[in-house]
Amino acid sequence: MTKKPWEDESGGLTGSTLGSAKQSTGSSTMRFWLPRGEERRVIFLTDGNEAAKVWEHQVRLNGDWRNWFTSLKWCGIEPDPLLEFTEETGMFKRYNAFVFTVIDTHEFTDRNGNKRKNLKKLFLAKKDTAEILKRLYLKRVDNDEGLRGAMFDVYRTNSDKSASVGEQFEFVKMVDIDSLEDSEPYDIGEIFAPDPDAVSDAVRQLRFEHGVVKDSKAEGTDETVEY
């Protein structure tokens, strides 16, 4: 098996491949995360050389951090009001991450009292976690394998700076992908398609919540516009 791990950090995902603009950056229920001090077992559906690299902002709206917006500038869309807001205030700076699809095998009881497990999730690996996964991928390549189908026990430490997806990975075994009910990775281009209208709405809310007012002259008029 010949693998070229992460030679193209973009993972082939660029503004031109993101499709039509619509908001779908992955709800909190789609995103894998670990409470501090806990461990879960996951199965990777995305191989190490197929992870897409995305740029996004996570912002706090109405006290809720579960808001993510794909960077408009990264997608070649101007203007980018959220990036402008972060440059003005230093808040909610954009970051990049490699996106994997995993199966979260832990069992839980939903609001309706039904037991559920083996849910497909988005696994966003930022800088340090991505470096760990790169090394794990290379080890699997040495065994003529890959990350796709690899099962790991993932642990998140109690540190305040610990990665929300965990930072300690213990390889368990390779899983037969064909035995899984749903082994197709998420369509990252669709999920992370940008939505300029949603970004503008979020920035208006942020300016209101934080008392940050921007005055500008509407083009071609003497009218002052406040956001």
PDB file of N, CA and C in Angstrom, residues 86-176:
ATOM      1  N   THR A  86     -12.978  40.066  14.424  1.00  0.00           N
ATOM      2  CA  THR A  86     -11.888  39.507  15.240  1.00  0.00           C
ATOM      3  C   THR A  86     -10.659  40.395  15.185  1.00  0.00           C
ATOM      4  N   GLU A  87     -10.405  41.018  14.029  1.00  0.00           N
ATOM      5  CA  GLU A  87      -9.253  41.907  13.918  1.00  0.00           C
ATOM      6  C   GLU A  87      -9.461  43.172  14.740  1.00  0.00           C
ATOM      7  N   GLU A  88     -10.712  43.631  14.847  1.00  0.00           N
ATOM      8  CA  GLU A  88     -11.028  44.811  15.652  1.00  0.00           C
ATOM      9  C   GLU A  88     -10.905  44.520  17.141  1.00  0.00           C
ATOM     10  N   THR A  89     -11.383  43.357  17.554  1.00  0.00           N
ATOM     11  CA  THR A  89     -11.540  43.077  18.984  1.00  0.00           C
ATOM     12  C   THR A  89     -10.557  42.061  19.540  1.00  0.00           C
ATOM     13  N   GLY A  90      -9.952  41.271  18.679  1.00  0.00           N
ATOM     14  CA  GLY A  90      -9.080  40.193  19.144  1.00  0.00           C
ATOM     15  C   GLY A  90      -9.846  38.996  19.663  1.00  0.00           C
ATOM     16  N   MET A  91     -11.151  38.980  19.449  1.00  0.00           N
ATOM     17  CA  MET A  91     -12.004  37.897  19.946  1.00  0.00           C
ATOM     18  C   MET A  91     -12.334  36.906  18.837  1.00  0.00           C
ATOM     19  N   PHE A  92     -12.505  35.654  19.224  1.00  0.00           N
ATOM     20  CA  PHE A  92     -13.003  34.597  18.324  1.00  0.00           C
ATOM     21  C   PHE A  92     -12.162  34.484  17.051  1.00  0.00           C
ATOM     22  N   LYS A  93     -10.862  34.454  17.231  1.00  0.00           N
ATOM     23  CA  LYS A  93      -9.976  34.359  16.077  1.00  0.00           C
ATOM     24  C   LYS A  93     -10.186  33.039  15.338  1.00  0.00           C
ATOM     25  N   ARG A  94     -10.032  33.102  14.042  1.00  0.00           N
ATOM     26  CA  ARG A  94     -10.218  31.882  13.256  1.00  0.00           C
ATOM     27  C   ARG A  94      -9.042  30.933  13.473  1.00  0.00           C
ATOM     28  N   TYR A  95      -9.277  29.677  13.219  1.00  0.00           N
ATOM     29  CA  TYR A  95      -8.265  28.641  13.391  1.00  0.00           C
ATOM     30  C   TYR A  95      -8.456  27.617  12.284  1.00  0.00           C
ATOM     31  N   ASN A  96      -7.464  26.761  12.107  1.00  0.00           N
ATOM     32  CA  ASN A  96      -7.603  25.703  11.107  1.00  0.00           C
ATOM     33  C   ASN A  96      -7.543  24.351  11.796  1.00  0.00           C
ATOM     34  N   ALA A  97      -8.128  23.379  11.145  1.00  0.00           N
ATOM     35  CA  ALA A  97      -8.162  22.019  11.681  1.00  0.00           C
ATOM     36  C   ALA A  97      -8.334  21.034  10.536  1.00  0.00           C
ATOM     37  N   PHE A  98      -7.810  19.832  10.739  1.00  0.00           N
ATOM     38  CA  PHE A  98      -8.067  18.739   9.811  1.00  0.00           C
ATOM     39  C   PHE A  98      -9.351  18.038  10.263  1.00  0.00           C
ATOM     40  N   VAL A  99     -10.201  17.722   9.303  1.00  0.00           N
ATOM     41  CA  VAL A  99     -11.510  17.146   9.627  1.00  0.00           C
ATOM     42  C   VAL A  99     -11.546  15.663   9.257  1.00  0.00           C
ATOM     43  N   PHE A 100     -11.827  14.847  10.253  1.00  0.00           N
ATOM     44  CA  PHE A 100     -11.989  13.413  10.068  1.00  0.00           C
ATOM     45  C   PHE A 100     -13.437  13.038  10.396  1.00  0.00           C
ATOM     46  N   THR A 101     -13.878  11.933   9.838  1.00  0.00           N
ATOM     47  CA  THR A 101     -15.141  11.333  10.248  1.00  0.00           C
ATOM     48  C   THR A 101     -14.812  10.104  11.083  1.00  0.00           C
ATOM     49  N   VAL A 102     -15.454   9.997  12.237  1.00  0.00           N
ATOM     50  CA  VAL A 102     -15.230   8.842  13.109  1.00  0.00           C
ATOM     51  C   VAL A 102     -16.580   8.269  13.542  1.00  0.00           C
ATOM     52  N   ILE A 103     -16.542   7.067  14.053  1.00  0.00           N
ATOM     53  CA  ILE A 103     -17.693   6.477  14.720  1.00  0.00           C
ATOM     54  C   ILE A 103     -17.419   6.488  16.214  1.00  0.00           C
ATOM     55  N   ASP A 104     -18.281   7.148  16.948  1.00  0.00           N
ATOM     56  CA  ASP A 104     -18.182   7.206  18.408  1.00  0.00           C
ATOM     57  C   ASP A 104     -18.959   6.009  18.961  1.00  0.00           C
ATOM     58  N   THR A 105     -18.252   5.065  19.558  1.00  0.00           N
ATOM     59  CA  THR A 105     -18.887   3.791  19.931  1.00  0.00           C
ATOM     60  C   THR A 105     -19.545   3.807  21.311  1.00  0.00           C
ATOM     61  N   HIS A 106     -19.380   4.895  22.073  1.00  0.00           N
ATOM     62  CA  HIS A 106     -19.909   4.865  23.439  1.00  0.00           C
ATOM     63  C   HIS A 106     -21.442   4.882  23.423  1.00  0.00           C
ATOM     64  N   GLU A 107     -22.019   4.194  24.376  1.00  0.00           N
ATOM     65  CA  GLU A 107     -23.478   4.083  24.467  1.00  0.00           C
ATOM     66  C   GLU A 107     -24.032   5.128  25.425  1.00  0.00           C
ATOM     67  N   PHE A 108     -25.162   5.712  25.064  1.00  0.00           N
ATOM     68  CA  PHE A 108     -25.810   6.696  25.926  1.00  0.00           C
ATOM     69  C   PHE A 108     -27.322   6.592  25.737  1.00  0.00           C
ATOM     70  N   THR A 109     -28.047   7.213  26.633  1.00  0.00           N
ATOM     71  CA  THR A 109     -29.506   7.226  26.565  1.00  0.00           C
ATOM     72  C   THR A 109     -29.967   8.612  26.130  1.00  0.00           C
ATOM     73  N   ASP A 110     -30.751   8.682  25.055  1.00  0.00           N
ATOM     74  CA  ASP A 110     -31.191   9.988  24.560  1.00  0.00           C
ATOM     75  C   ASP A 110     -32.380  10.511  25.365  1.00  0.00           C
ATOM     76  N   ARG A 111     -32.893  11.656  24.973  1.00  0.00           N
ATOM     77  CA  ARG A 111     -33.963  12.311  25.727  1.00  0.00           C
ATOM     78  C   ARG A 111     -35.243  11.489  25.751  1.00  0.00           C
ATOM     79  N   ASN A 112     -35.390  10.617  24.784  1.00  0.00           N
ATOM     80  CA  ASN A 112     -36.590   9.781  24.714  1.00  0.00           C
ATOM     81  C   ASN A 112     -36.430   8.455  25.436  1.00  0.00           C
ATOM     82  N   GLY A 113     -35.279   8.279  26.094  1.00  0.00           N
ATOM     83  CA  GLY A 113     -35.040   7.055  26.839  1.00  0.00           C
ATOM     84  C   GLY A 113     -34.509   5.907  26.018  1.00  0.00           C
ATOM     85  N   ASN A 114     -34.121   6.203  24.766  1.00  0.00           N
ATOM     86  CA  ASN A 114     -33.598   5.154  23.890  1.00  0.00           C
ATOM     87  C   ASN A 114     -32.077   5.071  24.017  1.00  0.00           C
ATOM     88  N   LYS A 115     -31.564   3.845  24.074  1.00  0.00           N
ATOM     89  CA  LYS A 115     -30.113   3.655  24.115  1.00  0.00           C
ATOM     90  C   LYS A 115     -29.557   3.765  22.702  1.00  0.00           C
ATOM     91  N   ARG A 116     -28.461   4.505  22.562  1.00  0.00           N
ATOM     92  CA  ARG A 116     -27.865   4.733  21.254  1.00  0.00           C
ATOM     93  C   ARG A 116     -26.346   4.616  21.346  1.00  0.00           C
ATOM     94  N   LYS A 117     -25.732   4.195  20.268  1.00  0.00           N
ATOM     95  CA  LYS A 117     -24.274   4.134  20.193  1.00  0.00           C
ATOM     96  C   LYS A 117     -23.860   4.052  18.731  1.00  0.00           C
ATOM     97  N   ASN A 118     -22.566   4.054  18.500  1.00  0.00           N
ATOM     98  CA  ASN A 118     -21.993   3.953  17.154  1.00  0.00           C
ATOM     99  C   ASN A 118     -22.501   5.063  16.232  1.00  0.00           C
ATOM    100  N   LEU A 119     -22.464   6.305  16.735  1.00  0.00           N
ATOM    101  CA  LEU A 119     -22.894   7.450  15.938  1.00  0.00           C
ATOM    102  C   LEU A 119     -21.716   8.027  15.164  1.00  0.00           C
ATOM    103  N   LYS A 120     -21.993   8.443  13.953  1.00  0.00           N
ATOM    104  CA  LYS A 120     -20.968   9.047  13.112  1.00  0.00           C
ATOM    105  C   LYS A 120     -20.776  10.510  13.528  1.00  0.00           C
ATOM    106  N   LYS A 121     -19.503  10.906  13.686  1.00  0.00           N
ATOM    107  CA  LYS A 121     -19.199  12.246  14.187  1.00  0.00           C
ATOM    108  C   LYS A 121     -18.101  12.914  13.353  1.00  0.00           C
ATOM    109  N   LEU A 122     -18.092  14.256  13.422  1.00  0.00           N
ATOM    110  CA  LEU A 122     -16.983  15.032  12.886  1.00  0.00           C
ATOM    111  C   LEU A 122     -15.903  15.132  13.949  1.00  0.00           C
ATOM    112  N   PHE A 123     -14.682  14.846  13.579  1.00  0.00           N
ATOM    113  CA  PHE A 123     -13.545  14.893  14.503  1.00  0.00           C
ATOM    114  C   PHE A 123     -12.588  15.944  13.976  1.00  0.00           C
ATOM    115  N   LEU A 124     -12.548  17.127  14.626  1.00  0.00           N
ATOM    116  CA  LEU A 124     -11.685  18.213  14.176  1.00  0.00           C
ATOM    117  C   LEU A 124     -10.382  18.214  14.968  1.00  0.00           C
ATOM    118  N   ALA A 125      -9.300  17.977  14.258  1.00  0.00           N
ATOM    119  CA  ALA A 125      -7.973  17.905  14.884  1.00  0.00           C
ATOM    120  C   ALA A 125      -7.216  19.191  14.608  1.00  0.00           C
ATOM    121  N   LYS A 126      -7.040  19.992  15.666  1.00  0.00           N
ATOM    122  CA  LYS A 126      -6.242  21.201  15.531  1.00  0.00           C
ATOM    123  C   LYS A 126      -4.757  20.837  15.570  1.00  0.00           C
ATOM    124  N   LYS A 127      -3.905  21.836  15.635  1.00  0.00           N
ATOM    125  CA  LYS A 127      -2.476  21.674  15.392  1.00  0.00           C
ATOM    126  C   LYS A 127      -1.839  20.490  16.121  1.00  0.00           C
ATOM    127  N   ASP A 128      -1.912  20.481  17.458  1.00  0.00           N
ATOM    128  CA  ASP A 128      -1.216  19.449  18.216  1.00  0.00           C
ATOM    129  C   ASP A 128      -1.834  18.067  17.986  1.00  0.00           C
ATOM    130  N   THR A 129      -3.177  18.017  17.962  1.00  0.00           N
ATOM    131  CA  THR A 129      -3.847  16.735  17.744  1.00  0.00           C
ATOM    132  C   THR A 129      -3.571  16.216  16.339  1.00  0.00           C
ATOM    133  N   ALA A 130      -3.538  17.120  15.381  1.00  0.00           N
ATOM    134  CA  ALA A 130      -3.248  16.717  14.005  1.00  0.00           C
ATOM    135  C   ALA A 130      -1.855  16.105  13.904  1.00  0.00           C
ATOM    136  N   GLU A 131      -0.900  16.664  14.647  1.00  0.00           N
ATOM    137  CA  GLU A 131       0.459  16.123  14.623  1.00  0.00           C
ATOM    138  C   GLU A 131       0.486  14.717  15.229  1.00  0.00           C
ATOM    139  N   ILE A 132      -0.289  14.510  16.286  1.00  0.00           N
ATOM    140  CA  ILE A 132      -0.375  13.180  16.896  1.00  0.00           C
ATOM    141  C   ILE A 132      -0.961  12.183  15.906  1.00  0.00           C
ATOM    142  N   LEU A 133      -2.051  12.579  15.247  1.00  0.00           N
ATOM    143  CA  LEU A 133      -2.704  11.680  14.291  1.00  0.00           C
ATOM    144  C   LEU A 133      -1.815  11.388  13.093  1.00  0.00           C
ATOM    145  N   LYS A 134      -1.010  12.359  12.702  1.00  0.00           N
ATOM    146  CA  LYS A 134      -0.080  12.125  11.598  1.00  0.00           C
ATOM    147  C   LYS A 134       0.893  11.009  11.952  1.00  0.00           C
ATOM    148  N   ARG A 135       1.422  11.044  13.173  1.00  0.00           N
ATOM    149  CA  ARG A 135       2.356  10.007  13.612  1.00  0.00           C
ATOM    150  C   ARG A 135       1.665   8.648  13.715  1.00  0.00           C
ATOM    151  N   LEU A 136       0.431   8.650  14.218  1.00  0.00           N
ATOM    152  CA  LEU A 136      -0.319   7.391  14.313  1.00  0.00           C
ATOM    153  C   LEU A 136      -0.602   6.827  12.924  1.00  0.00           C
ATOM    154  N   TYR A 137      -0.897   7.711  11.993  1.00  0.00           N
ATOM    155  CA  TYR A 137      -1.154   7.274  10.623  1.00  0.00           C
ATOM    156  C   TYR A 137       0.090   6.636  10.014  1.00  0.00           C
ATOM    157  N   LEU A 138       1.229   7.257  10.224  1.00  0.00           N
ATOM    158  CA  LEU A 138       2.479   6.721   9.675  1.00  0.00           C
ATOM    159  C   LEU A 138       2.777   5.334  10.248  1.00  0.00           C
ATOM    160  N   LYS A 139       2.479   5.155  11.522  1.00  0.00           N
ATOM    161  CA  LYS A 139       2.681   3.831  12.130  1.00  0.00           C
ATOM    162  C   LYS A 139       1.778   2.792  11.483  1.00  0.00           C
ATOM    163  N   ARG A 140       0.556   3.173  11.185  1.00  0.00           N
ATOM    164  CA  ARG A 140      -0.366   2.234  10.543  1.00  0.00           C
ATOM    165  C   ARG A 140       0.101   1.926   9.113  1.00  0.00           C
ATOM    166  N   VAL A 141       0.650   2.940   8.438  1.00  0.00           N
ATOM    167  CA  VAL A 141       1.176   2.734   7.086  1.00  0.00           C
ATOM    168  C   VAL A 141       2.318   1.729   7.114  1.00  0.00           C
ATOM    169  N   ASP A 142       3.133   1.797   8.151  1.00  0.00           N
ATOM    170  CA  ASP A 142       4.244   0.847   8.284  1.00  0.00           C
ATOM    171  C   ASP A 142       3.737  -0.590   8.384  1.00  0.00           C
ATOM    172  N   ASN A 143       2.495  -0.747   8.837  1.00  0.00           N
ATOM    173  CA  ASN A 143       1.878  -2.079   8.920  1.00  0.00           C
ATOM    174  C   ASN A 143       1.009  -2.381   7.702  1.00  0.00           C
ATOM    175  N   ASP A 144       1.209  -1.560   6.640  1.00  0.00           N
ATOM    176  CA  ASP A 144       0.426  -1.711   5.411  1.00  0.00           C
ATOM    177  C   ASP A 144      -1.066  -1.499   5.684  1.00  0.00           C
ATOM    178  N   GLU A 145      -1.354  -0.558   6.550  1.00  0.00           N
ATOM    179  CA  GLU A 145      -2.734  -0.221   6.898  1.00  0.00           C
ATOM    180  C   GLU A 145      -2.917   1.290   6.737  1.00  0.00           C
ATOM    181  N   GLY A 146      -3.831   1.869   7.483  1.00  0.00           N
ATOM    182  CA  GLY A 146      -4.073   3.302   7.461  1.00  0.00           C
ATOM    183  C   GLY A 146      -4.908   3.673   8.666  1.00  0.00           C
ATOM    184  N   LEU A 147      -5.383   4.926   8.695  1.00  0.00           N
ATOM    185  CA  LEU A 147      -6.276   5.314   9.783  1.00  0.00           C
ATOM    186  C   LEU A 147      -7.698   4.811   9.545  1.00  0.00           C
ATOM    187  N   ARG A 148      -8.106   4.723   8.298  1.00  0.00           N
ATOM    188  CA  ARG A 148      -9.461   4.259   8.001  1.00  0.00           C
ATOM    189  C   ARG A 148      -9.636   2.815   8.494  1.00  0.00           C
ATOM    190  N   GLY A 149     -10.599   2.642   9.402  1.00  0.00           N
ATOM    191  CA  GLY A 149     -10.829   1.341   9.992  1.00  0.00           C
ATOM    192  C   GLY A 149     -10.076   1.112  11.284  1.00  0.00           C
ATOM    193  N   ALA A 150      -9.232   2.081  11.675  1.00  0.00           N
ATOM    194  CA  ALA A 150      -8.452   1.930  12.905  1.00  0.00           C
ATOM    195  C   ALA A 150      -9.302   2.326  14.116  1.00  0.00           C
ATOM    196  N   MET A 151      -9.300   1.482  15.131  1.00  0.00           N
ATOM    197  CA  MET A 151     -10.024   1.752  16.370  1.00  0.00           C
ATOM    198  C   MET A 151      -9.030   2.216  17.434  1.00  0.00           C
ATOM    199  N   PHE A 152      -9.382   3.307  18.121  1.00  0.00           N
ATOM    200  CA  PHE A 152      -8.528   3.859  19.168  1.00  0.00           C
ATOM    201  C   PHE A 152      -9.349   4.141  20.424  1.00  0.00           C
ATOM    202  N   ASP A 153      -8.722   3.969  21.574  1.00  0.00           N
ATOM    203  CA  ASP A 153      -9.251   4.508  22.816  1.00  0.00           C
ATOM    204  C   ASP A 153      -8.645   5.900  22.968  1.00  0.00           C
ATOM    205  N   VAL A 154      -9.516   6.912  23.066  1.00  0.00           N
ATOM    206  CA  VAL A 154      -9.068   8.304  23.120  1.00  0.00           C
ATOM    207  C   VAL A 154      -9.359   8.869  24.500  1.00  0.00           C
ATOM    208  N   TYR A 155      -8.354   9.496  25.101  1.00  0.00           N
ATOM    209  CA  TYR A 155      -8.494  10.032  26.453  1.00  0.00           C
ATOM    210  C   TYR A 155      -8.189  11.526  26.445  1.00  0.00           C
ATOM    211  N   ARG A 156      -9.027  12.279  27.187  1.00  0.00           N
ATOM    212  CA  ARG A 156      -8.791  13.710  27.369  1.00  0.00           C
ATOM    213  C   ARG A 156      -8.354  13.964  28.808  1.00  0.00           C
ATOM    214  N   THR A 157      -7.244  14.642  28.975  1.00  0.00           N
ATOM    215  CA  THR A 157      -6.739  14.925  30.314  1.00  0.00           C
ATOM    216  C   THR A 157      -7.597  15.999  30.986  1.00  0.00           C
ATOM    217  N   ASN A 158      -7.319  16.236  32.255  1.00  0.00           N
ATOM    218  CA  ASN A 158      -8.066  17.226  33.024  1.00  0.00           C
ATOM    219  C   ASN A 158      -7.511  18.639  32.878  1.00  0.00           C
ATOM    220  N   SER A 159      -6.502  18.803  32.079  1.00  0.00           N
ATOM    221  CA  SER A 159      -5.904  20.112  31.891  1.00  0.00           C
ATOM    222  C   SER A 159      -6.888  21.084  31.244  1.00  0.00           C
ATOM    223  N   ASP A 160      -6.836  22.346  31.668  1.00  0.00           N
ATOM    224  CA  ASP A 160      -7.692  23.373  31.076  1.00  0.00           C
ATOM    225  C   ASP A 160      -7.378  23.584  29.602  1.00  0.00           C
ATOM    226  N   LYS A 161      -6.163  23.248  29.206  1.00  0.00           N
ATOM    227  CA  LYS A 161      -5.749  23.440  27.819  1.00  0.00           C
ATOM    228  C   LYS A 161      -5.823  22.150  27.002  1.00  0.00           C
ATOM    229  N   SER A 162      -6.454  21.126  27.551  1.00  0.00           N
ATOM    230  CA  SER A 162      -6.546  19.858  26.822  1.00  0.00           C
ATOM    231  C   SER A 162      -7.442  20.001  25.600  1.00  0.00           C
ATOM    232  N   ALA A 163      -7.111  19.264  24.552  1.00  0.00           N
ATOM    233  CA  ALA A 163      -7.909  19.298  23.324  1.00  0.00           C
ATOM    234  C   ALA A 163      -9.286  18.709  23.586  1.00  0.00           C
ATOM    235  N   SER A 164     -10.313  19.353  23.048  1.00  0.00           N
ATOM    236  CA  SER A 164     -11.684  18.902  23.307  1.00  0.00           C
ATOM    237  C   SER A 164     -11.953  17.514  22.737  1.00  0.00           C
ATOM    238  N   VAL A 165     -11.130  17.083  21.767  1.00  0.00           N
ATOM    239  CA  VAL A 165     -11.311  15.753  21.171  1.00  0.00           C
ATOM    240  C   VAL A 165     -10.385  14.722  21.808  1.00  0.00           C
ATOM    241  N   GLY A 166      -9.597  15.155  22.799  1.00  0.00           N
ATOM    242  CA  GLY A 166      -8.660  14.247  23.430  1.00  0.00           C
ATOM    243  C   GLY A 166      -7.270  14.377  22.844  1.00  0.00           C
ATOM    244  N   GLU A 167      -6.271  13.903  23.609  1.00  0.00           N
ATOM    245  CA  GLU A 167      -4.892  14.005  23.126  1.00  0.00           C
ATOM    246  C   GLU A 167      -4.081  12.739  23.350  1.00  0.00           C
ATOM    247  N   GLN A 168      -4.678  11.746  23.974  1.00  0.00           N
ATOM    248  CA  GLN A 168      -3.981  10.470  24.149  1.00  0.00           C
ATOM    249  C   GLN A 168      -4.737   9.389  23.388  1.00  0.00           C
ATOM    250  N   PHE A 169      -4.013   8.715  22.485  1.00  0.00           N
ATOM    251  CA  PHE A 169      -4.628   7.722  21.605  1.00  0.00           C
ATOM    252  C   PHE A 169      -3.950   6.366  21.802  1.00  0.00           C
ATOM    253  N   GLU A 170      -4.739   5.362  22.106  1.00  0.00           N
ATOM    254  CA  GLU A 170      -4.207   4.008  22.248  1.00  0.00           C
ATOM    255  C   GLU A 170      -4.854   3.111  21.185  1.00  0.00           C
ATOM    256  N   PHE A 171      -4.013   2.600  20.288  1.00  0.00           N
ATOM    257  CA  PHE A 171      -4.536   1.756  19.218  1.00  0.00           C
ATOM    258  C   PHE A 171      -5.096   0.460  19.791  1.00  0.00           C
ATOM    259  N   VAL A 172      -6.292   0.076  19.307  1.00  0.00           N
ATOM    260  CA  VAL A 172      -6.941  -1.147  19.763  1.00  0.00           C
ATOM    261  C   VAL A 172      -6.833  -2.240  18.702  1.00  0.00           C
ATOM    262  N   LYS A 173      -7.340  -1.956  17.527  1.00  0.00           N
ATOM    263  CA  LYS A 173      -7.302  -2.943  16.447  1.00  0.00           C
ATOM    264  C   LYS A 173      -7.809  -2.298  15.160  1.00  0.00           C
ATOM    265  N   MET A 174      -7.665  -3.023  14.058  1.00  0.00           N
ATOM    266  CA  MET A 174      -8.272  -2.631  12.791  1.00  0.00           C
ATOM    267  C   MET A 174      -9.640  -3.291  12.695  1.00  0.00           C
ATOM    268  N   VAL A 175     -10.613  -2.525  12.208  1.00  0.00           N
ATOM    269  CA  VAL A 175     -11.990  -3.001  12.088  1.00  0.00           C
ATOM    270  C   VAL A 175     -12.313  -3.248  10.616  1.00  0.00           C
ATOM    271  N   ASP A 176     -13.078  -4.284  10.362  1.00  0.00           N
ATOM    272  CA  ASP A 176     -13.536  -4.568   9.002  1.00  0.00           C
ATOM    273  C   ASP A 176     -14.559  -3.505   8.609  1.00  0.00           C
TER     274      ASP A 176
END
